[in-house]
Amino acid sequence: MTTDRMLQFVRTEKAMPEKRGADARKEDFDEIYKAFSKEKATEQASRCSQCGVPFCQTNCPLHNNIPDWLMLTVEGRMEEAWEVSSATNSFPEICGRISPQDRLCEGNCVIEKGFDSVTIGAVEKHITETAFDNGWVKPPLPREERAETIGIIGAGPAGLAAADQLRRRGYQIEIYDRYDRVGGLLIYGIPGFKLEKHVVERREQLLRDAGVTFTLNTSIGEDITFAELKEKHDAVLIATGVYKARELGGNDDPMTGAMTGIVPALDYLTASNRIGLGDSLPEAEMASHSATGRDVVVIGGGDTAMDCVRTAIRQDAKSVTCVYRRDRANMPGSVREVMNAEEEGVVFEWLTQPDGFEGDDAVTAVRCSKIHLGQADATGRRVPQPIEGSGYSMKADLVIKALGFDPENLPEAFAEPRLKVSRWGTINIDWQSMMTSIDGVFAAGDIVRGASLVVWAVRDGQDAADRIDTWLKAKAAGADKIAS
Ligand code: FAD
Ligand code: SF4
């Protein structure tokens, strides 16, 4: 009986896959966690108590059937484990690697209360890699072709998940992206030490093998108008993500000025990822976006800031400091990532606020003040208050601003005033139909939620595919009725 082999949390301790030592991992951009062996995955999966009400599953944005795939892993029924895990998630090997499980499934695992949680993400990765090794992962080919075409703007996880699901249903899919590569932030944002690029390229190939076409280096609104795209396709999905970097103290803040040596996080990470992918960058861009031999200060406390500090370490910076105005307990980034950064030699200046920069043409220091956390505001977060007289200078010749992202002005970029957006600029959709204010135009991912997570982008992409399918079938049925 399988359950005899489960519930092992009482005698078996939680283990993560082996992590490469900090000195070794600073030398390259390879993933830092090794894969679980079959035996280790079985051992760790067996810690699950097979809860009647599995909080891991209810707190997963995709409602992945985690207890079942853990049990199937323990039983050695790996192909079935793969089928269960891929039934709800288009890209489980990606979520297994980079979802913040400590805030989602693992953070809600019931045995977390007295014992450490089950190691869910690493088992998910093990199942999917086993499936790839055995050739079980196939291109999403349809049983029957359909004539309708769908134009997807954005080849990030939301657009790709929608393409995967729609192609399975027989639709003709064309994905447009202004980048030269497929993957969105999976390729140009998230560094290889969290997600190696071949993992994303492998998915791209499967989609291509299934007949999905990619029109790259093509910005909708510039190279092709939104109106042309809408005219060409039976339905359109907007999955363009959010890219406008926030500035210190607001987007018009003069504080950042024209000084050199101050760069936005995504420009910095994109340059590093391009080099890793074998691109040669113009010399000036290489110089302005390299941390080698420099005193680097990264401003921000989210996952993007963590990716910047750890990239700078790998570029052999002289020193790397992360400046964040709240404390460790109140930072938005994953606890695991902060720990990894500390192991690699990053210094964290908690409760510290940047007030300005020093230098003539090039930055030489960041002016900072220490912070006291005051009463909680309406959002429940304690308000950072500068401590008078606490100002000091922090040496820096490269400053990376990782303060978050806002959407671009899409109605303007697409010359489409009918596209309704929220006051933050995210696209308004009807959450039932996932349709925007324009008939036949749907939206998914960060451009709807604001900067979020890959797992939510996958969920939205899958849901949008479902709603587009329903809408197109209803439309076809209506047309048939009129014709008869
Ligand atoms: P994106 O991935 O941003 O893709 C949008 C695509 O649309 C891009 O390829 C873009 O080029 C294209 N596009 C935009 N405008 C146009 C246009 N006009 N015409 C044509 N193409 C266009 N999430 C996690 O879960 N775990 C992590 O560890 C993690 N780390 C992150 C690290 C960084 C540095 C960043 C910035 C984000 C991170 N995230 C992480 C968040 C995650 O990457 C995003 O939530 C997710 O990628 C959003 O997916 P998306 O498909 O909506 O948008
Ligand atoms: Fe297993 Fe934890 Fe999920 Fe319960 S909450 S089913 S113990 S993984």
XYZ file of C-alpha atoms and ligand atoms in Angstrom:
545
model
C 0.000 0.000 0.000
C 1.461 3.279 -1.151
C 0.582 5.279 1.925
C 2.947 3.020 3.887
C 5.715 4.505 1.837
C 4.480 8.090 2.321
C 4.312 10.111 5.583
C 8.054 9.743 6.029
C 8.426 13.320 7.266
C 8.561 11.988 10.837
C 11.850 10.168 10.227
C 13.312 11.770 7.103
C 14.597 15.319 7.118
C 13.908 17.812 4.376
C 16.714 18.050 1.831
C 17.210 20.350 -1.105
C 19.220 19.183 -4.108
C 22.945 19.592 -3.606
C 24.002 23.225 -4.014
C 27.347 24.018 -5.611
C 29.766 25.762 -3.253
C 29.751 29.570 -3.361
C 33.346 29.789 -4.656
C 32.669 27.443 -7.561
C 29.358 29.009 -8.560
C 30.802 32.550 -8.609
C 32.953 31.396 -11.535
C 30.100 30.782 -13.986
C 26.426 31.402 -14.773
C 25.323 27.766 -14.478
C 22.412 26.797 -12.231
C 23.511 26.514 -8.618
C 21.342 23.528 -7.654
C 22.217 20.088 -8.976
C 19.424 17.717 -9.963
C 17.945 15.208 -7.510
C 18.979 11.606 -8.134
C 16.081 9.141 -8.534
C 16.702 7.863 -4.989
C 16.774 11.347 -3.460
C 13.612 12.430 -5.304
C 11.850 9.284 -4.069
C 13.046 9.853 -0.509
C 11.952 13.485 -0.444
C 8.593 12.835 -2.154
C 7.877 10.164 0.472
C 7.835 12.851 3.197
C 4.415 14.011 1.931
C 1.533 13.181 4.268
C -1.029 13.005 1.404
C -3.303 15.557 3.057
C -7.057 15.311 2.527
C -7.086 19.058 1.961
C -3.693 19.733 0.346
C -2.788 23.345 1.048
C 0.199 23.025 -1.312
C -2.268 22.528 -4.163
C -4.776 25.195 -3.147
C -1.991 27.758 -2.788
C -0.433 26.922 -6.151
C -1.632 29.407 -8.801
C -1.975 26.453 -11.194
C -3.578 24.164 -8.590
C -1.015 21.542 -9.507
C -1.970 18.101 -8.243
C 1.142 17.940 -6.053
C 0.181 15.080 -3.687
C -0.555 12.745 -6.604
C 2.656 13.410 -8.468
C 4.637 12.983 -5.219
C 2.968 9.637 -4.605
C 3.556 8.476 -8.205
C 7.224 9.431 -7.860
C 7.538 7.295 -4.740
C 5.928 4.398 -6.623
C 8.381 4.850 -9.496
C 5.490 5.533 -11.925
C 7.365 8.430 -13.502
C 5.513 8.672 -16.795
C 2.224 8.997 -14.920
C 3.832 11.524 -12.561
C 4.835 13.523 -15.640
C 1.322 13.294 -17.095
C -0.228 14.559 -13.856
C 2.276 17.382 -13.449
C 2.058 18.526 -17.089
C -1.754 18.346 -17.119
C -1.993 21.662 -15.255
C 1.292 23.334 -16.177
C 2.685 23.992 -19.668
C 6.234 24.448 -18.314
C 6.705 22.515 -15.042
C 10.485 22.316 -15.425
C 10.620 26.128 -15.452
C 8.321 26.600 -12.453
C 10.173 23.806 -10.601
C 13.355 25.832 -10.983
C 12.290 29.437 -10.387
C 8.915 29.641 -8.661
C 9.302 31.027 -5.134
C 8.050 27.788 -3.572
C 8.836 29.163 -0.111
C 5.966 31.621 -0.642
C 3.616 29.258 -2.537
C 3.308 25.456 -2.287
C 6.157 24.738 0.131
C 5.312 27.758 2.277
C 1.803 26.325 2.735
C 2.700 22.662 3.143
C 0.994 21.484 6.336
C 3.990 19.591 7.700
C 5.836 22.955 7.661
C 4.100 23.545 11.036
C 6.257 21.080 12.979
C 8.680 19.760 10.410
C 10.198 21.326 7.318
C 7.975 21.315 4.216
C 8.153 18.738 1.450
C 10.702 19.736 -1.237
C 8.137 20.200 -3.989
C 9.897 22.320 -6.640
C 12.942 20.079 -6.922
C 10.763 16.961 -7.303
C 8.745 18.753 -10.014
C 12.000 19.513 -11.843
C 13.131 15.883 -11.439
C 9.867 14.545 -12.900
C 10.032 16.813 -15.961
C 13.728 16.222 -16.620
C 13.065 12.461 -16.401
C 10.294 12.967 -18.975
C 12.635 14.872 -21.313
C 15.356 12.210 -20.894
C 12.883 9.483 -21.813
C 11.372 11.310 -24.785
C 7.911 11.601 -23.188
C 7.689 15.360 -23.820
C 6.292 15.840 -27.317
C 5.518 18.921 -29.434
C 1.964 20.137 -28.756
C 0.558 18.810 -32.035
C -3.203 18.916 -32.550
C -5.419 15.983 -33.517
C -7.282 18.190 -35.981
C -6.333 21.470 -37.631
C -8.551 24.537 -37.408
C -8.523 27.403 -39.860
C -8.630 30.273 -37.362
C -5.388 32.144 -36.702
C -4.369 33.775 -33.446
C -1.782 36.529 -33.161
C 0.055 36.609 -29.839
C 2.051 39.732 -28.939
C 4.894 38.701 -26.631
C 6.940 35.486 -26.452
C 7.270 35.471 -22.653
C 5.795 32.711 -20.472
C 2.220 34.043 -20.792
C 2.341 34.128 -24.596
C 4.140 30.781 -24.827
C 1.725 29.010 -22.449
C -1.220 30.322 -24.480
C 0.456 29.189 -27.722
C 1.075 25.719 -26.267
C -2.578 25.273 -25.298
C -4.084 26.817 -28.440
C -1.876 24.856 -30.823
C -2.939 21.595 -29.120
C -6.495 22.611 -30.024
C -5.600 23.047 -33.692
C -5.356 26.837 -34.055
C -2.751 28.473 -36.285
C -0.477 30.506 -34.017
C 1.842 33.359 -34.854
C 3.832 34.940 -32.001
C 5.306 38.403 -32.465
C 8.128 39.703 -30.303
C 10.304 42.787 -30.456
C 13.255 40.809 -29.109
C 15.416 38.625 -31.333
C 14.920 35.596 -29.090
C 11.951 33.726 -27.633
C 11.295 33.676 -23.868
C 10.750 37.277 -22.713
C 12.141 37.717 -19.204
C 13.000 34.005 -19.063
C 15.747 34.724 -21.609
C 16.788 38.340 -21.082
C 15.791 39.013 -17.449
C 16.350 35.937 -15.285
C 20.037 34.940 -15.151
C 21.338 31.484 -16.054
C 22.293 30.648 -12.463
C 18.531 30.417 -11.750
C 17.368 29.141 -15.145
C 19.796 27.929 -17.797
C 18.886 29.189 -21.244
C 18.777 25.775 -22.929
C 15.715 24.966 -20.782
C 13.803 27.807 -22.470
C 15.228 27.066 -25.941
C 14.086 23.440 -25.634
C 10.490 24.649 -25.165
C 10.807 27.048 -28.093
C 11.885 24.140 -30.295
C 8.890 22.029 -29.241
C 6.527 24.858 -30.156
C 8.270 25.347 -33.507
C 8.066 21.579 -34.137
C 4.324 21.805 -33.521
C 3.984 24.494 -36.189
C 3.877 27.660 -34.062
C 5.515 30.485 -36.033
C 7.589 33.260 -34.488
C 7.972 36.698 -36.009
C 10.865 38.167 -34.044
C 12.545 41.588 -34.112
C 9.060 42.953 -34.681
C 7.551 45.521 -32.388
C 3.785 45.841 -32.603
C 2.966 49.525 -32.800
C 6.219 50.263 -34.656
C 6.949 47.613 -37.291
C 3.369 46.415 -37.625
C 0.390 48.418 -36.445
C -1.988 46.928 -33.939
C -4.830 47.521 -36.414
C -3.018 45.456 -39.086
C -2.473 42.649 -36.612
C -6.101 42.636 -35.573
C -7.187 42.604 -39.196
C -4.911 39.644 -39.959
C -5.973 37.342 -37.100
C -9.251 35.941 -35.803
C -8.185 36.718 -32.240
C -5.300 38.601 -30.632
C -3.636 38.020 -27.263
C -1.619 40.834 -25.693
C 1.116 39.375 -23.446
C 3.671 42.163 -23.552
C 4.829 42.204 -19.920
C 5.891 45.359 -18.045
C 9.165 47.068 -18.867
C 9.146 50.737 -17.821
C 11.743 50.971 -15.044
C 10.666 52.891 -11.942
C 12.901 55.742 -10.838
C 13.875 56.807 -7.349
C 11.075 58.963 -6.005
C 8.968 58.750 -9.164
C 9.507 58.542 -12.889
C 10.338 62.234 -13.395
C 12.751 62.426 -10.505
C 15.852 64.400 -11.498
C 17.870 62.594 -8.803
C 19.296 60.090 -11.278
C 20.325 62.907 -13.639
C 22.629 62.343 -16.601
C 25.578 60.968 -14.613
C 27.189 57.913 -16.143
C 27.559 54.717 -14.132
C 23.882 54.578 -13.117
C 21.959 51.939 -15.045
C 18.488 50.362 -14.922
C 18.457 46.741 -13.714
C 16.939 45.215 -16.818
C 19.465 46.878 -19.156
C 22.218 45.495 -16.960
C 20.773 41.962 -16.825
C 19.956 41.928 -20.547
C 23.535 42.879 -21.418
C 24.857 40.104 -19.160
C 22.418 37.537 -20.578
C 23.296 38.524 -24.152
C 26.992 37.992 -23.461
C 26.179 34.591 -21.924
C 24.209 33.707 -25.050
C 27.231 34.509 -27.205
C 26.213 37.932 -28.552
C 28.871 40.588 -28.963
C 27.753 43.948 -27.636
C 29.001 47.365 -28.755
C 32.118 48.274 -26.774
C 30.469 51.242 -25.061
C 27.553 49.093 -23.870
C 29.942 46.411 -22.623
C 31.885 49.017 -20.652
C 28.870 50.790 -19.161
C 27.134 47.548 -18.139
C 30.078 45.590 -16.759
C 30.666 45.265 -13.015
C 34.201 43.910 -13.370
C 36.566 45.610 -10.908
C 33.928 48.122 -9.801
C 32.278 49.006 -6.508
C 28.677 48.111 -7.270
C 25.632 49.341 -5.374
C 22.269 47.795 -6.231
C 19.203 49.709 -5.049
C 16.114 47.594 -4.313
C 15.037 44.508 -2.385
C 13.120 42.346 -4.862
C 14.052 39.370 -7.010
C 15.417 41.653 -9.735
C 17.821 43.243 -7.224
C 18.932 39.772 -6.089
C 19.628 38.789 -9.714
C 21.681 41.981 -10.194
C 23.854 41.547 -7.096
C 24.578 37.920 -7.942
C 25.365 38.785 -11.573
C 27.794 41.496 -10.405
C 29.545 38.953 -8.160
C 29.983 36.657 -11.182
C 31.380 39.545 -13.206
C 34.101 39.870 -10.571
C 33.067 43.186 -9.052
C 35.388 44.708 -6.432
C 32.488 44.952 -3.960
C 28.723 44.419 -4.192
C 26.297 46.081 -1.790
C 22.510 45.895 -1.816
C 20.752 48.945 -0.382
C 17.180 48.396 0.802
C 15.036 50.738 2.849
C 13.188 48.081 4.859
C 14.652 45.198 6.863
C 15.298 41.579 5.945
C 11.896 40.425 7.233
C 10.070 42.991 5.103
C 11.864 42.652 1.806
C 9.869 41.404 -1.176
C 12.622 39.129 -2.553
C 12.747 35.405 -1.815
C 14.499 34.494 1.463
C 16.323 31.717 -0.386
C 17.767 34.178 -2.899
C 19.005 36.533 -0.132
C 20.748 33.592 1.510
C 22.356 32.582 -1.794
C 23.523 36.167 -2.349
C 25.027 36.398 1.151
C 26.883 33.129 0.657
C 28.333 34.548 -2.558
C 29.676 37.629 -0.785
C 26.991 40.305 -1.243
C 26.745 42.836 1.605
C 23.219 43.964 2.556
C 22.635 47.449 3.931
C 19.156 47.050 5.448
C 17.078 50.044 6.568
C 19.020 52.324 4.253
C 17.654 54.828 1.782
C 19.488 56.400 -1.150
C 19.143 60.217 -1.106
C 21.216 61.105 -4.163
C 24.447 60.544 -6.035
C 27.912 62.100 -5.884
C 30.255 62.652 -8.808
C 30.714 65.020 -11.737
C 30.204 63.227 -15.029
C 30.438 59.752 -13.531
C 28.980 58.542 -10.253
C 31.473 58.092 -7.404
C 29.178 57.473 -4.423
C 25.574 57.050 -3.287
C 24.396 59.403 -0.538
C 22.354 57.392 1.963
C 20.374 57.814 5.185
C 19.460 55.230 7.750
C 15.775 54.395 8.187
C 13.421 53.736 11.056
C 10.262 51.725 10.296
C 7.240 53.684 11.540
C 3.559 52.765 11.881
C 1.923 50.556 9.263
C 0.106 52.409 6.465
C -3.199 51.455 4.790
C -1.469 48.556 2.986
C -0.300 47.116 6.325
C 3.405 47.767 5.645
C 5.429 49.835 8.105
C 6.417 53.167 6.595
C 10.181 53.823 6.225
C 11.185 57.133 7.884
C 14.688 58.611 7.434
C 16.594 59.154 10.697
C 17.699 62.776 10.874
C 21.457 63.310 10.805
C 22.196 59.725 9.761
C 23.422 60.635 6.235
C 26.620 59.116 4.847
C 28.293 58.325 1.514
C 28.719 54.845 0.077
C 31.463 54.448 -2.529
C 30.128 53.326 -5.905
C 31.229 53.482 -9.520
C 28.351 51.378 -10.806
C 24.837 51.888 -9.453
C 22.054 49.553 -10.581
C 18.483 50.674 -10.007
C 16.142 47.739 -9.353
C 13.029 49.562 -8.182
C 10.357 47.668 -10.104
C 8.538 48.059 -13.373
C 5.428 49.737 -14.711
C 3.563 49.111 -17.958
C 4.234 51.227 -21.012
C 1.377 53.365 -22.301
C -0.128 50.676 -24.528
C -3.168 52.573 -25.878
C -0.659 55.141 -27.152
C 1.950 52.618 -28.383
C -0.758 50.640 -30.208
C -2.603 53.815 -31.374
C -5.703 52.182 -29.947
C -7.585 54.492 -27.546
C -10.355 51.889 -27.157
C -7.950 49.703 -25.143
C -8.952 50.381 -21.537
C -6.237 50.398 -18.894
C -6.193 50.824 -15.114
C -4.742 53.913 -13.440
C -1.459 52.009 -13.180
C -1.473 51.344 -16.933
C -2.177 47.598 -16.717
C -4.764 46.337 -19.208
C -8.298 45.967 -17.890
C -9.851 42.627 -18.739
C -13.091 40.893 -17.903
C -11.741 38.099 -15.655
C -14.455 35.686 -16.820
C -13.721 36.005 -20.551
C -10.181 37.442 -20.257
C -11.195 39.823 -23.037
C -10.064 43.438 -23.078
C -12.375 46.323 -23.924
C -11.927 45.413 -27.610
C -13.901 42.505 -29.053
C -11.616 39.557 -29.915
C -8.599 41.012 -28.108
C -7.491 39.198 -24.956
C -4.656 39.891 -22.491
C -2.563 37.853 -20.044
C 0.477 37.945 -17.765
C 2.300 40.906 -16.253
C 0.578 43.408 -18.554
C -2.671 42.553 -16.726
C -1.391 41.870 -13.180
C 1.591 44.222 -13.051
C 5.053 42.740 -12.358
C 4.336 39.276 -10.978
C 5.629 35.709 -11.273
C 6.224 33.193 -14.042
C 3.704 30.778 -12.550
C 0.968 33.451 -12.759
C 1.951 34.260 -16.349
C 1.607 30.548 -17.221
C -1.758 30.363 -15.478
C -3.036 33.469 -17.288
C -1.729 32.253 -20.649
C -3.456 28.896 -20.193
C -6.701 30.545 -19.063
C -6.614 32.990 -21.975
C -6.158 30.065 -24.389
C -9.207 28.409 -22.900
C -11.332 31.566 -23.229
C -10.115 32.318 -26.772
C -11.069 28.759 -27.768
C -14.537 29.170 -26.230
C -15.034 32.549 -27.898
C -13.914 31.390 -31.353
C -16.062 28.255 -31.176
C -19.097 30.286 -30.108
C -18.419 32.687 -32.974
C -18.104 29.819 -35.463
C -21.309 28.231 -34.136
C -23.106 31.584 -34.502
C -21.892 31.971 -38.080
C -23.059 28.418 -38.903
C -26.482 29.183 -37.465
C -26.832 32.344 -39.575
C -25.660 30.458 -42.693
C -28.266 27.733 -42.175
P 7.462 38.870 -20.274
O 8.220 37.692 -19.785
O 7.955 40.203 -19.901
O 7.362 38.761 -21.849
C 6.763 39.792 -22.615
C 7.304 39.752 -24.030
O 6.581 40.712 -24.802
C 8.770 40.131 -24.149
O 9.476 39.138 -24.861
C 8.751 41.470 -24.899
O 9.877 41.645 -25.753
C 7.476 41.345 -25.694
N 6.905 42.632 -26.101
C 6.608 43.685 -25.303
N 6.070 44.688 -26.035
C 6.022 44.250 -27.307
C 5.576 44.836 -28.528
N 5.047 46.069 -28.583
N 5.693 44.116 -29.672
C 6.224 42.863 -29.656
N 6.666 42.270 -28.516
C 6.552 42.952 -27.370
N 9.323 35.297 -11.633
C 9.426 34.107 -10.999
O 8.429 33.400 -10.902
N 10.605 33.682 -10.483
C 11.752 34.399 -10.598
O 12.800 33.973 -10.126
C 11.692 35.644 -11.283
N 12.804 36.392 -11.455
C 12.719 37.551 -12.152
C 13.884 38.271 -12.366
C 13.827 39.462 -13.078
C 15.101 40.208 -13.323
C 12.594 39.958 -13.551
C 12.537 41.273 -14.269
C 11.431 39.241 -13.335
C 11.484 38.031 -12.652
N 10.334 37.270 -12.444
C 10.437 36.064 -11.791
C 9.033 37.703 -12.968
C 8.706 36.992 -14.288
O 9.838 36.972 -15.125
C 7.532 37.676 -14.996
O 6.444 37.715 -14.096
C 7.098 36.904 -16.245
O 8.172 36.760 -17.150
C 5.943 37.629 -16.949
O 5.634 36.952 -18.126
P 4.930 37.707 -19.362
O 4.839 36.680 -20.428
O 3.704 38.379 -18.898
O 5.944 38.863 -19.782
Fe 2.019 16.711 0.904
Fe 2.638 19.090 2.074
Fe 0.917 18.975 0.038
Fe 0.188 17.956 2.418
S 0.599 20.134 1.967
S -0.161 17.044 0.365
S 2.178 17.167 3.104
S 3.097 18.449 -0.034
